[in-house]
Amino acid sequence: MSFRYTSRILRAQRVVGFSGQRRVVNAPVWQRCRGVASTANAEKVLFPGALNSEFTDKLDFIQPSQLDAIPTYRVMNQYGEIIDKEIGVETEDEEALQIYKNMVKLSVMDLLMFEAQRQGRLSFYMVSAGEEGISIGSASALHPSDVAFCQYREAGVYLQRGFTLAMFMNQLFANAKDHGLGRNMPVHYGSKELNIHTISSTLATQIPHAAGAAYALKMQNLQNPNQEKRVAVCYFGEGAASEGDFHAALNIAATRQVPCIFICRNNGYAISTPTSDQYRGDGIASRGAGYGIATLRVDGNDIFAVRRATKQARLLALENGGQPVLVEMMAYRVGHHSTSDDSFAYRQRVEVEDWKRRDNPITRLRKWLEGRELWDDAQEKELRSTTRKEVLRAFEEAEKEKKPSIRNAFEGVWEELTEEQKAHVSEMRDVMRRYPKEYDVEGFEGGMKGLDELLEGKKA
Amino acid sequence: MASKTPSIRALSRYLLRPQAPHSHCQHQRKQYSAAAAGARLNGTVEYDTTPILNHTSKSTLANPELPAEIRKGQTKRINLYTAVNEALRHALQTDERVLVFGEDIQFGGVFRCTMNLAADFGTERVFNTPLSEQGLVGFAVGAAAEGMRPVAEIQFADYVFPAFDQIHNEVAKYRYRSGSTGANCGGLVIRMPSGSVGHGALYHTQSPEALFTHTPGLRVVIPRSPIQAKGLLLSAIRCNDPVIFMEPKILYRAAVEQVPVDAFHLPLDKAEVIKPGKHVTIISYGTPLYTCSAAIAAAEKDFGCSVELIDLRTIYPWDRETVLNSVKKTGRAIVVHESMMNAGVGAEVAATIQEKAFLRLEAPVKRVAGWATHTGLMFEQFIIPDVTRVYDAIKQTIGY
């Protein structure tokens, strides 16, 4: 078959397309507005897979290595000086102080809890060192009703939204007051009031959840036009972005046009894996365009840049009924991956010390505050000492609390207890009664009564 | 540049799409499931006369599980995919939180289950997703967690595995791990066509229900007929637990019966005794029930025995009481399913019978299931349980 023959057939089809207008009009709604070609003689590519592509007679591979890297947006330099004084920071002094105090509170809590784990009083912990600016800064720029999905290094989001020290400690000790009812590992926080879904350990699974939740919010925004419009926001690390769920989520978020802000914390490491083993493109931000998603890279150590970027991302996400936005926030993971990790096994101690000295979101904001004479050494000392006391008080109180009722081992798997579960609870209770010395139930709220009440159908 | 997989899958979808009923079709089908010359037991399933289906309005409305007002109402003859379509339509009509989505949903679905739904309810509620099972299930979890009631479709149960992490680690655990925050994704239903069709080979034949019955937090449901599909799917959508709803795809077009016109709900925690009997109990679900029914007819005639047939319907959590009551009465049990025997649903049912009805058993519990192999294209007829194997199982069990 010659090319000429093929092109003649193509032309004939176009004529049919023209005379067949009526059919298009009568097509069901979802089939309309899907025209492929504009005019019969357009020198445009007609392939439905890339409608805006032009033909070229140059054979040029796109070489990512020859492209400029996406720039990193910042408002303030590492000395705490505002770069564009005309635009300024649009953050009130009071707000900046409050954000600063929260960042300090988070870092003090991290230091103490890391130590508590080392002493064996907690089973596990993960610090946010170096990334306090991303979580606290972005959370401060969102609306409290926006729905958040976190990975695990975003305690700052909880703190900024109003999660109290007592709530943190109750979760870490998995005691009777823990929102997770003692079921999850430490740092897997969740809160209904603060609109933050409970963290799961599985990486990246929350990214498509955020897309789906954003779709639900989009429908609810449409149904309740008088209420404050809401977005979903999803946090994940650059390592998690290698999971299939990241790809799936950004793609479906783009095709369904959901109001979702995807915030990637690019801190240079996924446990021991440096980014050079994680990807070869220009970070995570360069992927956004491939999905048709508006994207920005931000200096995560610059609280004002994080805040402005998040505010703008939120506005953008709500434009035109909704659209996803990707923001890559750059940082350096100053702490170990977790308490189960010694990061000096795979990176130089001097590299970490360098980062601690060179730049960090807390000291940068402190320099700015000091520049405006809003902060001084005395205040710093006072803040650190009172925060330390607050954390320790909450820690000791949470440690004293009883463990949750044993009924929580079984409840909540399904909406109601199943017949099979009832049989299992009763069998377990029987074994525990016959071997009382083998089980320590005293520390659990209600002891064996928890199981009795569960079987009797009494509400907790 | 494009990988091979999408085109192969697109082709297979085309091939498995139910064809319009023309004479050609009958001829085609025989190529795959032709009975051996001289076969008495392994014939084609007689869907027109099988007692599994309700061929008259009267027999449909006699079902005591149906609410009184439904039993006074009208019925019409529809097939299984239409029953699914009607259930989805009713759900979309009565609850604005319901969303229906998946791959190729918008034009009606490769099995016609979502026909006309996008046109009638809009593409905001009935829509195509990108070709990514983990993505669309994860999307459904998020939507459900924010109060929607998504009905997600996996095009074939064989392709649910990319979403396995989402289903096992997220869908099933969401309520439990959320604790007192109350968050859950209980509004979620994941529909998927499953089971053999005669020529589905390795990736259009699987019945992976046993993998989901090993996951606390899920409900696994498999209907056997249009009435069951409509009533159980509506219950699944209304249920506040996540439901895996597996539709035997060979029945989409083949199983036709009189179905109540109005919407109705069937229980998600009850097995159903389809046919009472005295000497042996057969427990099965989905397509093999038709095989069992044919085998029972032959065995009862040949051996003068009486066989009780139970449809589990809800594979997990399952109705132990109905099964145990039956086996305590008959003293013998056979479990029949398409998927492989080892660690299949039959293993759980047989173990439970052994544990709870030990003193009443007069024969070992027999499992008739897929053999320990994959379903190679030309060998399906030897691998999937057929009438002969069930017939022989009855013979061995009553003669033990």
PDB file of C-alpha atoms in Angstrom, chain A residues 28-30 34 147 149 178-181 183-184 190-192 196-200 202-206 208-213 215-220 222-223 230 243-249 251-253 255-256 258 408-416 418 420 427, chain B residues 96 98-99 101 106-108 118-119 123-132 134-148 165-166 169-172 174-183 215-219 239-242 316-317 320 348 355-356:
ATOM      1  CA  PRO A  28     -24.057  11.276  24.405  1.00  0.00           C
ATOM      2  CA  VAL A  29     -22.621  14.042  26.563  1.00  0.00           C
ATOM      3  CA  TRP A  30     -19.476  12.161  27.436  1.00  0.00           C
ATOM      4  CA  ARG A  34     -13.581  15.014  21.702  1.00  0.00           C
ATOM      5  CA  VAL A 147      -7.939  17.156  54.251  1.00  0.00           C
ATOM      6  CA  PHE A 149      -2.677  12.685  54.086  1.00  0.00           C
ATOM      7  CA  ASP A 178      -4.472   7.197  71.795  1.00  0.00           C
ATOM      8  CA  HIS A 179      -6.713   7.988  68.794  1.00  0.00           C
ATOM      9  CA  GLY A 180      -5.383   4.824  67.175  1.00  0.00           C
ATOM     10  CA  LEU A 181      -6.591   2.766  70.175  1.00  0.00           C
ATOM     11  CA  ARG A 183      -3.117  -0.424  67.237  1.00  0.00           C
ATOM     12  CA  ASN A 184      -0.379   1.459  65.392  1.00  0.00           C
ATOM     13  CA  GLY A 190      -4.328  10.600  63.059  1.00  0.00           C
ATOM     14  CA  SER A 191      -7.011  13.115  63.956  1.00  0.00           C
ATOM     15  CA  LYS A 192     -10.631  13.500  62.956  1.00  0.00           C
ATOM     16  CA  ILE A 196      -5.739  14.395  58.998  1.00  0.00           C
ATOM     17  CA  HIS A 197      -6.066  10.745  58.057  1.00  0.00           C
ATOM     18  CA  THR A 198      -4.204   8.184  60.125  1.00  0.00           C
ATOM     19  CA  ILE A 199      -0.753   7.325  58.818  1.00  0.00           C
ATOM     20  CA  SER A 200      -0.026   3.845  57.482  1.00  0.00           C
ATOM     21  CA  THR A 202       2.977   1.402  53.508  1.00  0.00           C
ATOM     22  CA  LEU A 203       4.767   4.048  51.436  1.00  0.00           C
ATOM     23  CA  ALA A 204       2.916   6.056  48.796  1.00  0.00           C
ATOM     24  CA  THR A 205      -0.416   4.286  49.268  1.00  0.00           C
ATOM     25  CA  GLN A 206      -1.794   7.567  50.587  1.00  0.00           C
ATOM     26  CA  PRO A 208      -3.984   7.907  45.334  1.00  0.00           C
ATOM     27  CA  HIS A 209      -6.097   8.220  48.503  1.00  0.00           C
ATOM     28  CA  ALA A 210      -5.494  11.961  48.406  1.00  0.00           C
ATOM     29  CA  ALA A 211      -6.537  12.052  44.742  1.00  0.00           C
ATOM     30  CA  GLY A 212      -9.755  10.184  45.540  1.00  0.00           C
ATOM     31  CA  ALA A 213     -10.450  12.308  48.608  1.00  0.00           C
ATOM     32  CA  TYR A 215     -12.435  14.126  44.047  1.00  0.00           C
ATOM     33  CA  ALA A 216     -14.921  13.703  46.886  1.00  0.00           C
ATOM     34  CA  LEU A 217     -14.133  17.269  48.023  1.00  0.00           C
ATOM     35  CA  LYS A 218     -14.606  18.503  44.462  1.00  0.00           C
ATOM     36  CA  MET A 219     -18.098  16.991  44.400  1.00  0.00           C
ATOM     37  CA  GLN A 220     -18.836  18.420  47.855  1.00  0.00           C
ATOM     38  CA  LEU A 222     -20.018  21.728  43.942  1.00  0.00           C
ATOM     39  CA  GLN A 223     -22.872  20.595  46.165  1.00  0.00           C
ATOM     40  CA  ARG A 230     -11.613  22.463  50.383  1.00  0.00           C
ATOM     41  CA  GLU A 243       6.353   3.653  43.990  1.00  0.00           C
ATOM     42  CA  GLY A 244       3.728   2.808  41.398  1.00  0.00           C
ATOM     43  CA  ASP A 245       1.101   4.515  43.535  1.00  0.00           C
ATOM     44  CA  PHE A 246       2.773   7.896  42.934  1.00  0.00           C
ATOM     45  CA  HIS A 247       2.466   7.446  39.201  1.00  0.00           C
ATOM     46  CA  ALA A 248      -1.072   6.121  39.438  1.00  0.00           C
ATOM     47  CA  ALA A 249      -2.153   8.939  41.728  1.00  0.00           C
ATOM     48  CA  ASN A 251      -2.133  10.472  36.553  1.00  0.00           C
ATOM     49  CA  ILE A 252      -5.647   9.915  37.868  1.00  0.00           C
ATOM     50  CA  ALA A 253      -5.558  13.266  39.689  1.00  0.00           C
ATOM     51  CA  THR A 255      -7.396  13.067  34.317  1.00  0.00           C
ATOM     52  CA  ARG A 256     -10.103  13.696  36.938  1.00  0.00           C
ATOM     53  CA  VAL A 258      -9.018  17.048  41.371  1.00  0.00           C
ATOM     54  CA  ASN A 408      -9.630  -2.947  70.713  1.00  0.00           C
ATOM     55  CA  ALA A 409      -7.624  -5.911  69.455  1.00  0.00           C
ATOM     56  CA  PHE A 410     -10.779  -7.152  67.711  1.00  0.00           C
ATOM     57  CA  GLU A 411     -13.124  -4.196  67.294  1.00  0.00           C
ATOM     58  CA  GLY A 412     -13.070  -2.039  64.190  1.00  0.00           C
ATOM     59  CA  VAL A 413     -11.956  -4.711  61.729  1.00  0.00           C
ATOM     60  CA  TRP A 414     -15.485  -4.715  60.367  1.00  0.00           C
ATOM     61  CA  GLU A 415     -18.229  -2.294  61.389  1.00  0.00           C
ATOM     62  CA  GLU A 416     -19.688  -4.988  63.656  1.00  0.00           C
ATOM     63  CA  THR A 418     -18.462 -11.037  63.094  1.00  0.00           C
ATOM     64  CA  GLU A 420     -16.083 -15.766  63.636  1.00  0.00           C
ATOM     65  CA  GLU A 427     -11.666 -18.893  72.755  1.00  0.00           C
TER      66      GLU A 427
ATOM     67  CA  GLU B  96     -25.811  10.895  45.389  1.00  0.00           C
ATOM     68  CA  VAL B  98     -22.412   6.682  44.776  1.00  0.00           C
ATOM     69  CA  LEU B  99     -19.698   6.869  42.091  1.00  0.00           C
ATOM     70  CA  PHE B 101     -15.714   4.069  37.746  1.00  0.00           C
ATOM     71  CA  GLN B 106     -18.072   5.173  30.374  1.00  0.00           C
ATOM     72  CA  PHE B 107     -19.135   3.536  27.101  1.00  0.00           C
ATOM     73  CA  GLY B 108     -20.864   0.765  29.006  1.00  0.00           C
ATOM     74  CA  ALA B 118     -22.663   7.739  32.110  1.00  0.00           C
ATOM     75  CA  ALA B 119     -25.265   9.262  29.807  1.00  0.00           C
ATOM     76  CA  THR B 123     -19.438  11.731  33.741  1.00  0.00           C
ATOM     77  CA  GLU B 124     -18.881  13.303  37.143  1.00  0.00           C
ATOM     78  CA  ARG B 125     -20.329  10.165  38.693  1.00  0.00           C
ATOM     79  CA  VAL B 126     -19.729   7.483  36.078  1.00  0.00           C
ATOM     80  CA  PHE B 127     -16.311   7.760  34.483  1.00  0.00           C
ATOM     81  CA  ASN B 128     -13.279   6.122  32.942  1.00  0.00           C
ATOM     82  CA  THR B 129     -10.068   5.949  34.924  1.00  0.00           C
ATOM     83  CA  PRO B 130      -6.549   5.586  33.554  1.00  0.00           C
ATOM     84  CA  LEU B 131      -5.438   1.986  33.106  1.00  0.00           C
ATOM     85  CA  SER B 132      -4.057   1.448  36.599  1.00  0.00           C
ATOM     86  CA  GLN B 134      -3.651   0.293  42.046  1.00  0.00           C
ATOM     87  CA  GLY B 135      -4.539   3.842  41.090  1.00  0.00           C
ATOM     88  CA  LEU B 136      -8.255   3.351  40.717  1.00  0.00           C
ATOM     89  CA  VAL B 137      -8.589   1.297  43.902  1.00  0.00           C
ATOM     90  CA  GLY B 138      -6.464   3.819  45.838  1.00  0.00           C
ATOM     91  CA  PHE B 139      -8.607   6.607  44.394  1.00  0.00           C
ATOM     92  CA  ALA B 140     -11.711   4.735  45.565  1.00  0.00           C
ATOM     93  CA  VAL B 141     -10.276   4.391  49.085  1.00  0.00           C
ATOM     94  CA  GLY B 142      -9.726   8.148  49.332  1.00  0.00           C
ATOM     95  CA  ALA B 143     -13.158   8.966  47.952  1.00  0.00           C
ATOM     96  CA  ALA B 144     -14.778   6.510  50.390  1.00  0.00           C
ATOM     97  CA  ALA B 145     -12.741   7.908  53.292  1.00  0.00           C
ATOM     98  CA  GLU B 146     -14.224  11.337  52.516  1.00  0.00           C
ATOM     99  CA  GLY B 147     -17.787  10.072  52.528  1.00  0.00           C
ATOM    100  CA  MET B 148     -18.484   8.870  48.981  1.00  0.00           C
ATOM    101  CA  ASP B 165      -1.469  -3.813  48.323  1.00  0.00           C
ATOM    102  CA  GLN B 166      -4.231  -1.217  48.310  1.00  0.00           C
ATOM    103  CA  ASN B 169      -3.082  -3.100  53.443  1.00  0.00           C
ATOM    104  CA  GLU B 170      -5.357  -0.110  52.967  1.00  0.00           C
ATOM    105  CA  VAL B 171      -8.970  -1.053  52.173  1.00  0.00           C
ATOM    106  CA  ALA B 172      -9.093  -3.837  54.751  1.00  0.00           C
ATOM    107  CA  TYR B 174      -8.517   1.513  57.170  1.00  0.00           C
ATOM    108  CA  ARG B 175     -11.213   1.391  59.858  1.00  0.00           C
ATOM    109  CA  TYR B 176      -9.073  -0.607  62.300  1.00  0.00           C
ATOM    110  CA  ARG B 177      -6.000   1.588  62.123  1.00  0.00           C
ATOM    111  CA  SER B 178      -8.035   4.819  62.197  1.00  0.00           C
ATOM    112  CA  GLY B 179      -9.277   3.865  65.651  1.00  0.00           C
ATOM    113  CA  SER B 180     -11.372   6.480  67.395  1.00  0.00           C
ATOM    114  CA  THR B 181     -10.965   8.982  64.549  1.00  0.00           C
ATOM    115  CA  GLY B 182     -13.768   6.972  62.938  1.00  0.00           C
ATOM    116  CA  ALA B 183     -12.319   7.246  59.451  1.00  0.00           C
ATOM    117  CA  THR B 215      -7.751 -10.689  54.750  1.00  0.00           C
ATOM    118  CA  PRO B 216      -9.662  -9.560  57.837  1.00  0.00           C
ATOM    119  CA  GLY B 217     -11.768  -6.487  57.165  1.00  0.00           C
ATOM    120  CA  LEU B 218     -13.071  -7.452  53.737  1.00  0.00           C
ATOM    121  CA  ARG B 219     -16.358  -8.978  52.682  1.00  0.00           C
ATOM    122  CA  CYS B 239     -22.903  -2.078  53.500  1.00  0.00           C
ATOM    123  CA  ASN B 240     -20.486  -0.056  55.640  1.00  0.00           C
ATOM    124  CA  ASP B 241     -17.696  -2.593  55.189  1.00  0.00           C
ATOM    125  CA  PRO B 242     -15.606  -2.750  52.031  1.00  0.00           C
ATOM    126  CA  TYR B 316     -16.109 -14.202  53.743  1.00  0.00           C
ATOM    127  CA  PRO B 317     -17.273 -13.775  56.462  1.00  0.00           C
ATOM    128  CA  ARG B 320     -20.952 -21.464  59.157  1.00  0.00           C
ATOM    129  CA  GLU B 348     -11.494 -23.551  55.216  1.00  0.00           C
ATOM    130  CA  GLU B 355     -13.871 -29.308  63.687  1.00  0.00           C
ATOM    131  CA  LYS B 356     -17.532 -28.620  64.387  1.00  0.00           C
TER     132      LYS B 356
END
